Amino acid sequence: MIIVYTGGGKGKTTAALGLALRATAYDKKIRMIQFIKGSWHYGEMSSSSRLSPEFEIVAVGKGFVGIMDDVSTPQQHIDTARQALSLARKSVSDDTLDIIILDEVNYAIHLDLISEDDILGVLDACHAGADVVLTGNYATDRIIQAADLVTEMRSIKHPFQKGIRAKQGIDF
Ligand code: ATP
Ligand code: MG
């Protein structure tokens, strides 16, 4: 099954984490690969070890691209996205893994760090027993076509609009 969480509302990565939490109950082996995040510390990076060895998070990305605290060059972002891509390729052909989560992968495509064809190739190469989850806004039409389940998070309200910044335990 190919699952996509996209849209401008909050909840895409946390939906994928919730899915991982549920799946560990059945001894499924899950790997989340983070394509963009990496420079910030997110709570799940610590708490995932409590679900180890069933669940692991590999943060490959270098953090925000072009905004906030971005100190990486465009080429460094491309290199790290390609590293994440190569781990994704390896992971989908690893039949000891049941669920592979490609976190923020849609942004990596949107920002031209990797191509849509790269990821469609990963989906094609996926072993028959695996489920793949793709998160990030701007999922492309062809990714949506390839998916079995697509949910669009739509923002109705976000505290950011009131000037409230990211909150520990909620946003990171
Ligand atoms: P989360 O990790 O909380 O599930 P997400 O994966 O849906 O969020 P991303 O696009 O990956 O969202 O962005 C990550 C950060 O941006 C989070 O801190 C999140 O709270 C914030 N964010 C998400 N949606 C919005 C929004 N509509 N307005 C402002 N900030 C947002
Ligand atoms: Mg996210």
Short mmCIF file of N, CA, C and O in Angstrom, two decimals, residues 66-139:
data_model
loop_
_atom_site.label_atom_id
_atom_site.label_comp_id
_atom_site.label_asym_id
_atom_site.label_seq_id
_atom_site.Cartn_x
_atom_site.Cartn_y
_atom_site.Cartn_z
N GLY A 66 16.28 27.08 2.55
CA GLY A 66 16.06 28.45 2.10
C GLY A 66 15.37 29.37 3.08
O GLY A 66 15.19 30.55 2.79
N ILE A 67 14.95 28.84 4.25
CA ILE A 67 14.28 29.70 5.22
C ILE A 67 14.84 29.44 6.62
O ILE A 67 15.64 28.54 6.81
N MET A 68 14.34 30.20 7.58
CA MET A 68 14.67 30.02 9.00
C MET A 68 16.18 29.98 9.20
O MET A 68 16.87 30.90 8.84
N ASP A 69 16.65 28.86 9.75
CA ASP A 69 18.04 28.78 10.19
C ASP A 69 18.91 28.07 9.16
O ASP A 69 19.87 27.41 9.51
N ASP A 70 18.54 28.20 7.89
CA ASP A 70 19.26 27.45 6.86
C ASP A 70 20.68 27.97 6.69
O ASP A 70 20.90 29.10 6.27
N VAL A 71 21.66 27.12 7.01
CA VAL A 71 23.06 27.52 6.82
C VAL A 71 23.72 26.64 5.76
O VAL A 71 24.90 26.79 5.46
N SER A 72 22.94 25.70 5.18
CA SER A 72 23.51 24.80 4.18
C SER A 72 23.42 25.43 2.79
O SER A 72 22.51 26.20 2.51
N THR A 73 24.36 25.06 1.93
CA THR A 73 24.29 25.54 0.54
C THR A 73 23.28 24.69 -0.23
O THR A 73 22.96 23.57 0.18
N PRO A 74 22.77 25.22 -1.36
CA PRO A 74 21.84 24.43 -2.18
C PRO A 74 22.43 23.06 -2.54
O PRO A 74 21.73 22.05 -2.51
N GLN A 75 23.72 23.05 -2.86
CA GLN A 75 24.35 21.77 -3.23
C GLN A 75 24.35 20.78 -2.06
O GLN A 75 24.14 19.59 -2.25
N GLN A 76 24.55 21.30 -0.83
CA GLN A 76 24.51 20.40 0.34
C GLN A 76 23.12 19.80 0.52
O GLN A 76 22.99 18.62 0.87
N HIS A 77 22.07 20.62 0.27
CA HIS A 77 20.71 20.08 0.37
C HIS A 77 20.48 19.01 -0.69
O HIS A 77 19.84 17.99 -0.42
N ILE A 78 20.99 19.23 -1.89
CA ILE A 78 20.83 18.24 -2.96
C ILE A 78 21.56 16.95 -2.58
O ILE A 78 21.01 15.85 -2.70
N ASP A 79 22.78 17.09 -2.08
CA ASP A 79 23.56 15.91 -1.70
C ASP A 79 22.85 15.10 -0.61
O ASP A 79 22.79 13.88 -0.69
N THR A 80 22.31 15.80 0.41
CA THR A 80 21.67 15.05 1.49
C THR A 80 20.36 14.42 1.01
O THR A 80 20.04 13.30 1.39
N ALA A 81 19.62 15.12 0.14
CA ALA A 81 18.40 14.53 -0.40
C ALA A 81 18.74 13.28 -1.22
O ALA A 81 18.00 12.29 -1.19
N ARG A 82 19.86 13.32 -1.93
CA ARG A 82 20.27 12.15 -2.71
C ARG A 82 20.70 11.00 -1.79
O ARG A 82 20.47 9.83 -2.09
N GLN A 83 21.31 11.35 -0.65
CA GLN A 83 21.64 10.30 0.33
C GLN A 83 20.36 9.66 0.87
O GLN A 83 20.29 8.44 1.03
N ALA A 84 19.36 10.50 1.17
CA ALA A 84 18.08 9.99 1.66
C ALA A 84 17.44 9.11 0.60
O ALA A 84 16.90 8.04 0.91
N LEU A 85 17.52 9.55 -0.66
CA LEU A 85 16.97 8.77 -1.77
C LEU A 85 17.64 7.41 -1.86
O LEU A 85 16.98 6.38 -2.04
N SER A 86 18.96 7.39 -1.70
CA SER A 86 19.66 6.12 -1.84
C SER A 86 19.32 5.19 -0.68
O SER A 86 19.15 3.98 -0.87
N LEU A 87 19.12 5.75 0.52
CA LEU A 87 18.67 4.93 1.65
C LEU A 87 17.24 4.43 1.40
O LEU A 87 16.89 3.29 1.75
N ALA A 88 16.40 5.27 0.79
CA ALA A 88 15.03 4.86 0.47
C ALA A 88 15.04 3.69 -0.49
O ALA A 88 14.31 2.70 -0.31
N ARG A 89 15.91 3.75 -1.51
CA ARG A 89 16.03 2.65 -2.49
C ARG A 89 16.42 1.36 -1.80
O ARG A 89 15.86 0.30 -2.06
N LYS A 90 17.41 1.47 -0.92
CA LYS A 90 17.89 0.29 -0.19
C LYS A 90 16.78 -0.26 0.70
O LYS A 90 16.58 -1.47 0.80
N SER A 91 16.04 0.64 1.34
CA SER A 91 15.04 0.24 2.33
C SER A 91 13.86 -0.50 1.69
O SER A 91 13.36 -1.47 2.24
N VAL A 92 13.42 -0.03 0.51
CA VAL A 92 12.23 -0.67 -0.10
C VAL A 92 12.55 -2.05 -0.65
O VAL A 92 11.64 -2.85 -0.90
N SER A 93 13.83 -2.35 -0.83
CA SER A 93 14.15 -3.71 -1.31
C SER A 93 14.62 -4.61 -0.15
O SER A 93 14.98 -5.76 -0.37
N ASP A 94 14.56 -4.07 1.07
CA ASP A 94 14.95 -4.83 2.26
C ASP A 94 13.70 -5.52 2.81
O ASP A 94 12.82 -4.87 3.38
N ASP A 95 13.62 -6.85 2.63
CA ASP A 95 12.37 -7.50 3.01
C ASP A 95 12.25 -7.73 4.52
O ASP A 95 11.27 -8.32 4.97
N THR A 96 13.21 -7.25 5.30
CA THR A 96 13.01 -7.27 6.76
C THR A 96 12.23 -6.03 7.22
O THR A 96 11.80 -5.95 8.36
N LEU A 97 12.04 -5.06 6.31
CA LEU A 97 11.27 -3.85 6.65
C LEU A 97 9.83 -4.00 6.15
O LEU A 97 9.60 -4.40 5.01
N ASP A 98 8.86 -3.66 7.01
CA ASP A 98 7.45 -3.75 6.63
C ASP A 98 6.89 -2.41 6.17
O ASP A 98 6.03 -2.35 5.30
N ILE A 99 7.33 -1.33 6.82
CA ILE A 99 6.80 -0.01 6.49
C ILE A 99 7.98 0.96 6.35
O ILE A 99 8.85 1.01 7.23
N ILE A 100 7.99 1.68 5.24
CA ILE A 100 9.05 2.68 5.02
C ILE A 100 8.36 4.03 4.88
O ILE A 100 7.47 4.21 4.04
N ILE A 101 8.73 4.96 5.75
CA ILE A 101 8.14 6.30 5.73
C ILE A 101 9.15 7.28 5.15
O ILE A 101 10.27 7.39 5.66
N LEU A 102 8.77 7.95 4.07
CA LEU A 102 9.64 8.94 3.43
C LEU A 102 9.11 10.31 3.85
O LEU A 102 8.22 10.89 3.21
N ASP A 103 9.63 10.79 4.99
CA ASP A 103 9.09 12.01 5.59
C ASP A 103 9.60 13.24 4.85
O ASP A 103 10.81 13.39 4.62
N GLU A 104 8.70 14.13 4.49
CA GLU A 104 8.99 15.38 3.77
C GLU A 104 9.49 15.14 2.35
O GLU A 104 10.04 16.05 1.73
N VAL A 105 9.29 13.94 1.83
CA VAL A 105 9.80 13.64 0.49
C VAL A 105 9.12 14.51 -0.57
O VAL A 105 9.75 14.90 -1.56
N ASN A 106 7.83 14.86 -0.34
CA ASN A 106 7.14 15.69 -1.34
C ASN A 106 7.76 17.07 -1.45
O ASN A 106 7.80 17.66 -2.53
N TYR A 107 8.26 17.60 -0.32
CA TYR A 107 8.96 18.89 -0.36
C TYR A 107 10.28 18.75 -1.13
O TYR A 107 10.68 19.66 -1.85
N ALA A 108 10.96 17.63 -0.92
CA ALA A 108 12.25 17.42 -1.60
C ALA A 108 12.06 17.43 -3.12
O ALA A 108 12.89 17.97 -3.86
N ILE A 109 10.92 16.88 -3.58
CA ILE A 109 10.62 16.91 -5.02
C ILE A 109 10.25 18.34 -5.42
O ILE A 109 10.76 18.87 -6.42
N HIS A 110 9.38 18.96 -4.61
CA HIS A 110 8.90 20.32 -4.90
C HIS A 110 10.07 21.31 -5.01
O HIS A 110 10.06 22.22 -5.83
N LEU A 111 11.08 21.11 -4.17
CA LEU A 111 12.25 22.00 -4.15
C LEU A 111 13.32 21.58 -5.16
O LEU A 111 14.43 22.12 -5.17
N ASP A 112 12.98 20.56 -5.97
CA ASP A 112 13.91 20.07 -7.01
C ASP A 112 15.21 19.51 -6.44
O ASP A 112 16.24 19.53 -7.12
N LEU A 113 15.17 19.00 -5.21
CA LEU A 113 16.36 18.36 -4.65
C LEU A 113 16.52 16.97 -5.24
O LEU A 113 17.62 16.47 -5.42
N ILE A 114 15.38 16.33 -5.52
CA ILE A 114 15.34 15.04 -6.21
C ILE A 114 14.16 15.12 -7.18
O ILE A 114 13.36 16.05 -7.08
N SER A 115 14.07 14.14 -8.10
CA SER A 115 12.99 14.25 -9.09
C SER A 115 11.83 13.33 -8.72
O SER A 115 11.98 12.38 -7.96
N GLU A 116 10.69 13.66 -9.30
CA GLU A 116 9.50 12.83 -9.16
C GLU A 116 9.80 11.42 -9.66
O GLU A 116 9.40 10.42 -9.05
N ASP A 117 10.52 11.32 -10.79
CA ASP A 117 10.86 10.00 -11.35
C ASP A 117 11.71 9.18 -10.39
O ASP A 117 11.55 7.96 -10.31
N ASP A 118 12.61 9.85 -9.66
CA ASP A 118 13.41 9.14 -8.65
C ASP A 118 12.49 8.40 -7.67
O ASP A 118 12.70 7.23 -7.35
N ILE A 119 11.48 9.12 -7.19
CA ILE A 119 10.61 8.54 -6.15
C ILE A 119 9.63 7.53 -6.76
O ILE A 119 9.36 6.49 -6.15
N LEU A 120 9.14 7.80 -7.97
CA LEU A 120 8.28 6.79 -8.63
C LEU A 120 9.07 5.50 -8.84
O LEU A 120 8.54 4.40 -8.70
N GLY A 121 10.36 5.63 -9.11
CA GLY A 121 11.24 4.46 -9.24
C GLY A 121 11.37 3.70 -7.93
O GLY A 121 11.36 2.46 -7.93
N VAL A 122 11.46 4.44 -6.83
CA VAL A 122 11.52 3.80 -5.50
C VAL A 122 10.23 3.02 -5.24
O VAL A 122 10.26 1.88 -4.77
N LEU A 123 9.08 3.63 -5.59
CA LEU A 123 7.80 2.97 -5.36
C LEU A 123 7.69 1.70 -6.20
O LEU A 123 7.19 0.68 -5.74
N ASP A 124 8.20 1.76 -7.44
CA ASP A 124 8.19 0.58 -8.32
C ASP A 124 9.06 -0.54 -7.77
O ASP A 124 8.74 -1.71 -7.93
N ALA A 125 10.17 -0.15 -7.14
CA ALA A 125 11.15 -1.14 -6.67
C ALA A 125 10.78 -1.75 -5.32
O ALA A 125 11.48 -2.62 -4.82
N CYS A 126 9.67 -1.29 -4.76
CA CYS A 126 9.29 -1.71 -3.40
C CYS A 126 8.94 -3.19 -3.36
O CYS A 126 8.23 -3.70 -4.23
N HIS A 127 9.44 -3.91 -2.37
CA HIS A 127 9.13 -5.35 -2.26
C HIS A 127 7.65 -5.54 -1.94
O HIS A 127 7.01 -4.67 -1.33
N ALA A 128 7.10 -6.69 -2.34
CA ALA A 128 5.65 -6.89 -2.34
C ALA A 128 5.01 -6.76 -0.96
O ALA A 128 3.86 -6.35 -0.85
N GLY A 129 5.77 -7.05 0.09
CA GLY A 129 5.17 -7.05 1.43
C GLY A 129 5.19 -5.71 2.13
O GLY A 129 4.70 -5.59 3.25
N ALA A 130 5.75 -4.68 1.50
CA ALA A 130 5.97 -3.42 2.22
C ALA A 130 4.89 -2.39 1.95
O ALA A 130 4.27 -2.37 0.89
N ASP A 131 4.68 -1.53 2.93
CA ASP A 131 3.85 -0.35 2.77
C ASP A 131 4.80 0.87 2.81
O ASP A 131 5.77 0.87 3.56
N VAL A 132 4.48 1.86 1.99
CA VAL A 132 5.31 3.07 1.94
C VAL A 132 4.43 4.28 2.23
O VAL A 132 3.32 4.39 1.70
N VAL A 133 4.91 5.16 3.10
CA VAL A 133 4.20 6.39 3.44
C VAL A 133 5.03 7.57 2.97
O VAL A 133 6.24 7.64 3.24
N LEU A 134 4.40 8.51 2.25
CA LEU A 134 5.10 9.71 1.78
C LEU A 134 4.43 10.92 2.41
O LEU A 134 3.21 11.05 2.35
N THR A 135 5.21 11.80 3.03
CA THR A 135 4.61 13.00 3.61
C THR A 135 5.16 14.26 2.95
O THR A 135 6.18 14.23 2.27
N GLY A 136 4.47 15.35 3.24
CA GLY A 136 4.89 16.66 2.73
C GLY A 136 3.84 17.25 1.81
O GLY A 136 3.16 16.52 1.08
N ASN A 137 3.71 18.57 1.88
CA ASN A 137 2.76 19.25 0.99
C ASN A 137 3.26 19.18 -0.46
O ASN A 137 4.41 18.83 -0.69
N TYR A 138 2.39 19.52 -1.38
CA TYR A 138 2.69 19.57 -2.83
C TYR A 138 2.97 18.20 -3.42
O TYR A 138 3.82 18.08 -4.32
N ALA A 139 2.28 17.15 -2.95
CA ALA A 139 2.40 15.85 -3.61
C ALA A 139 2.04 16.03 -5.08
O ALA A 139 1.05 16.69 -5.40
#
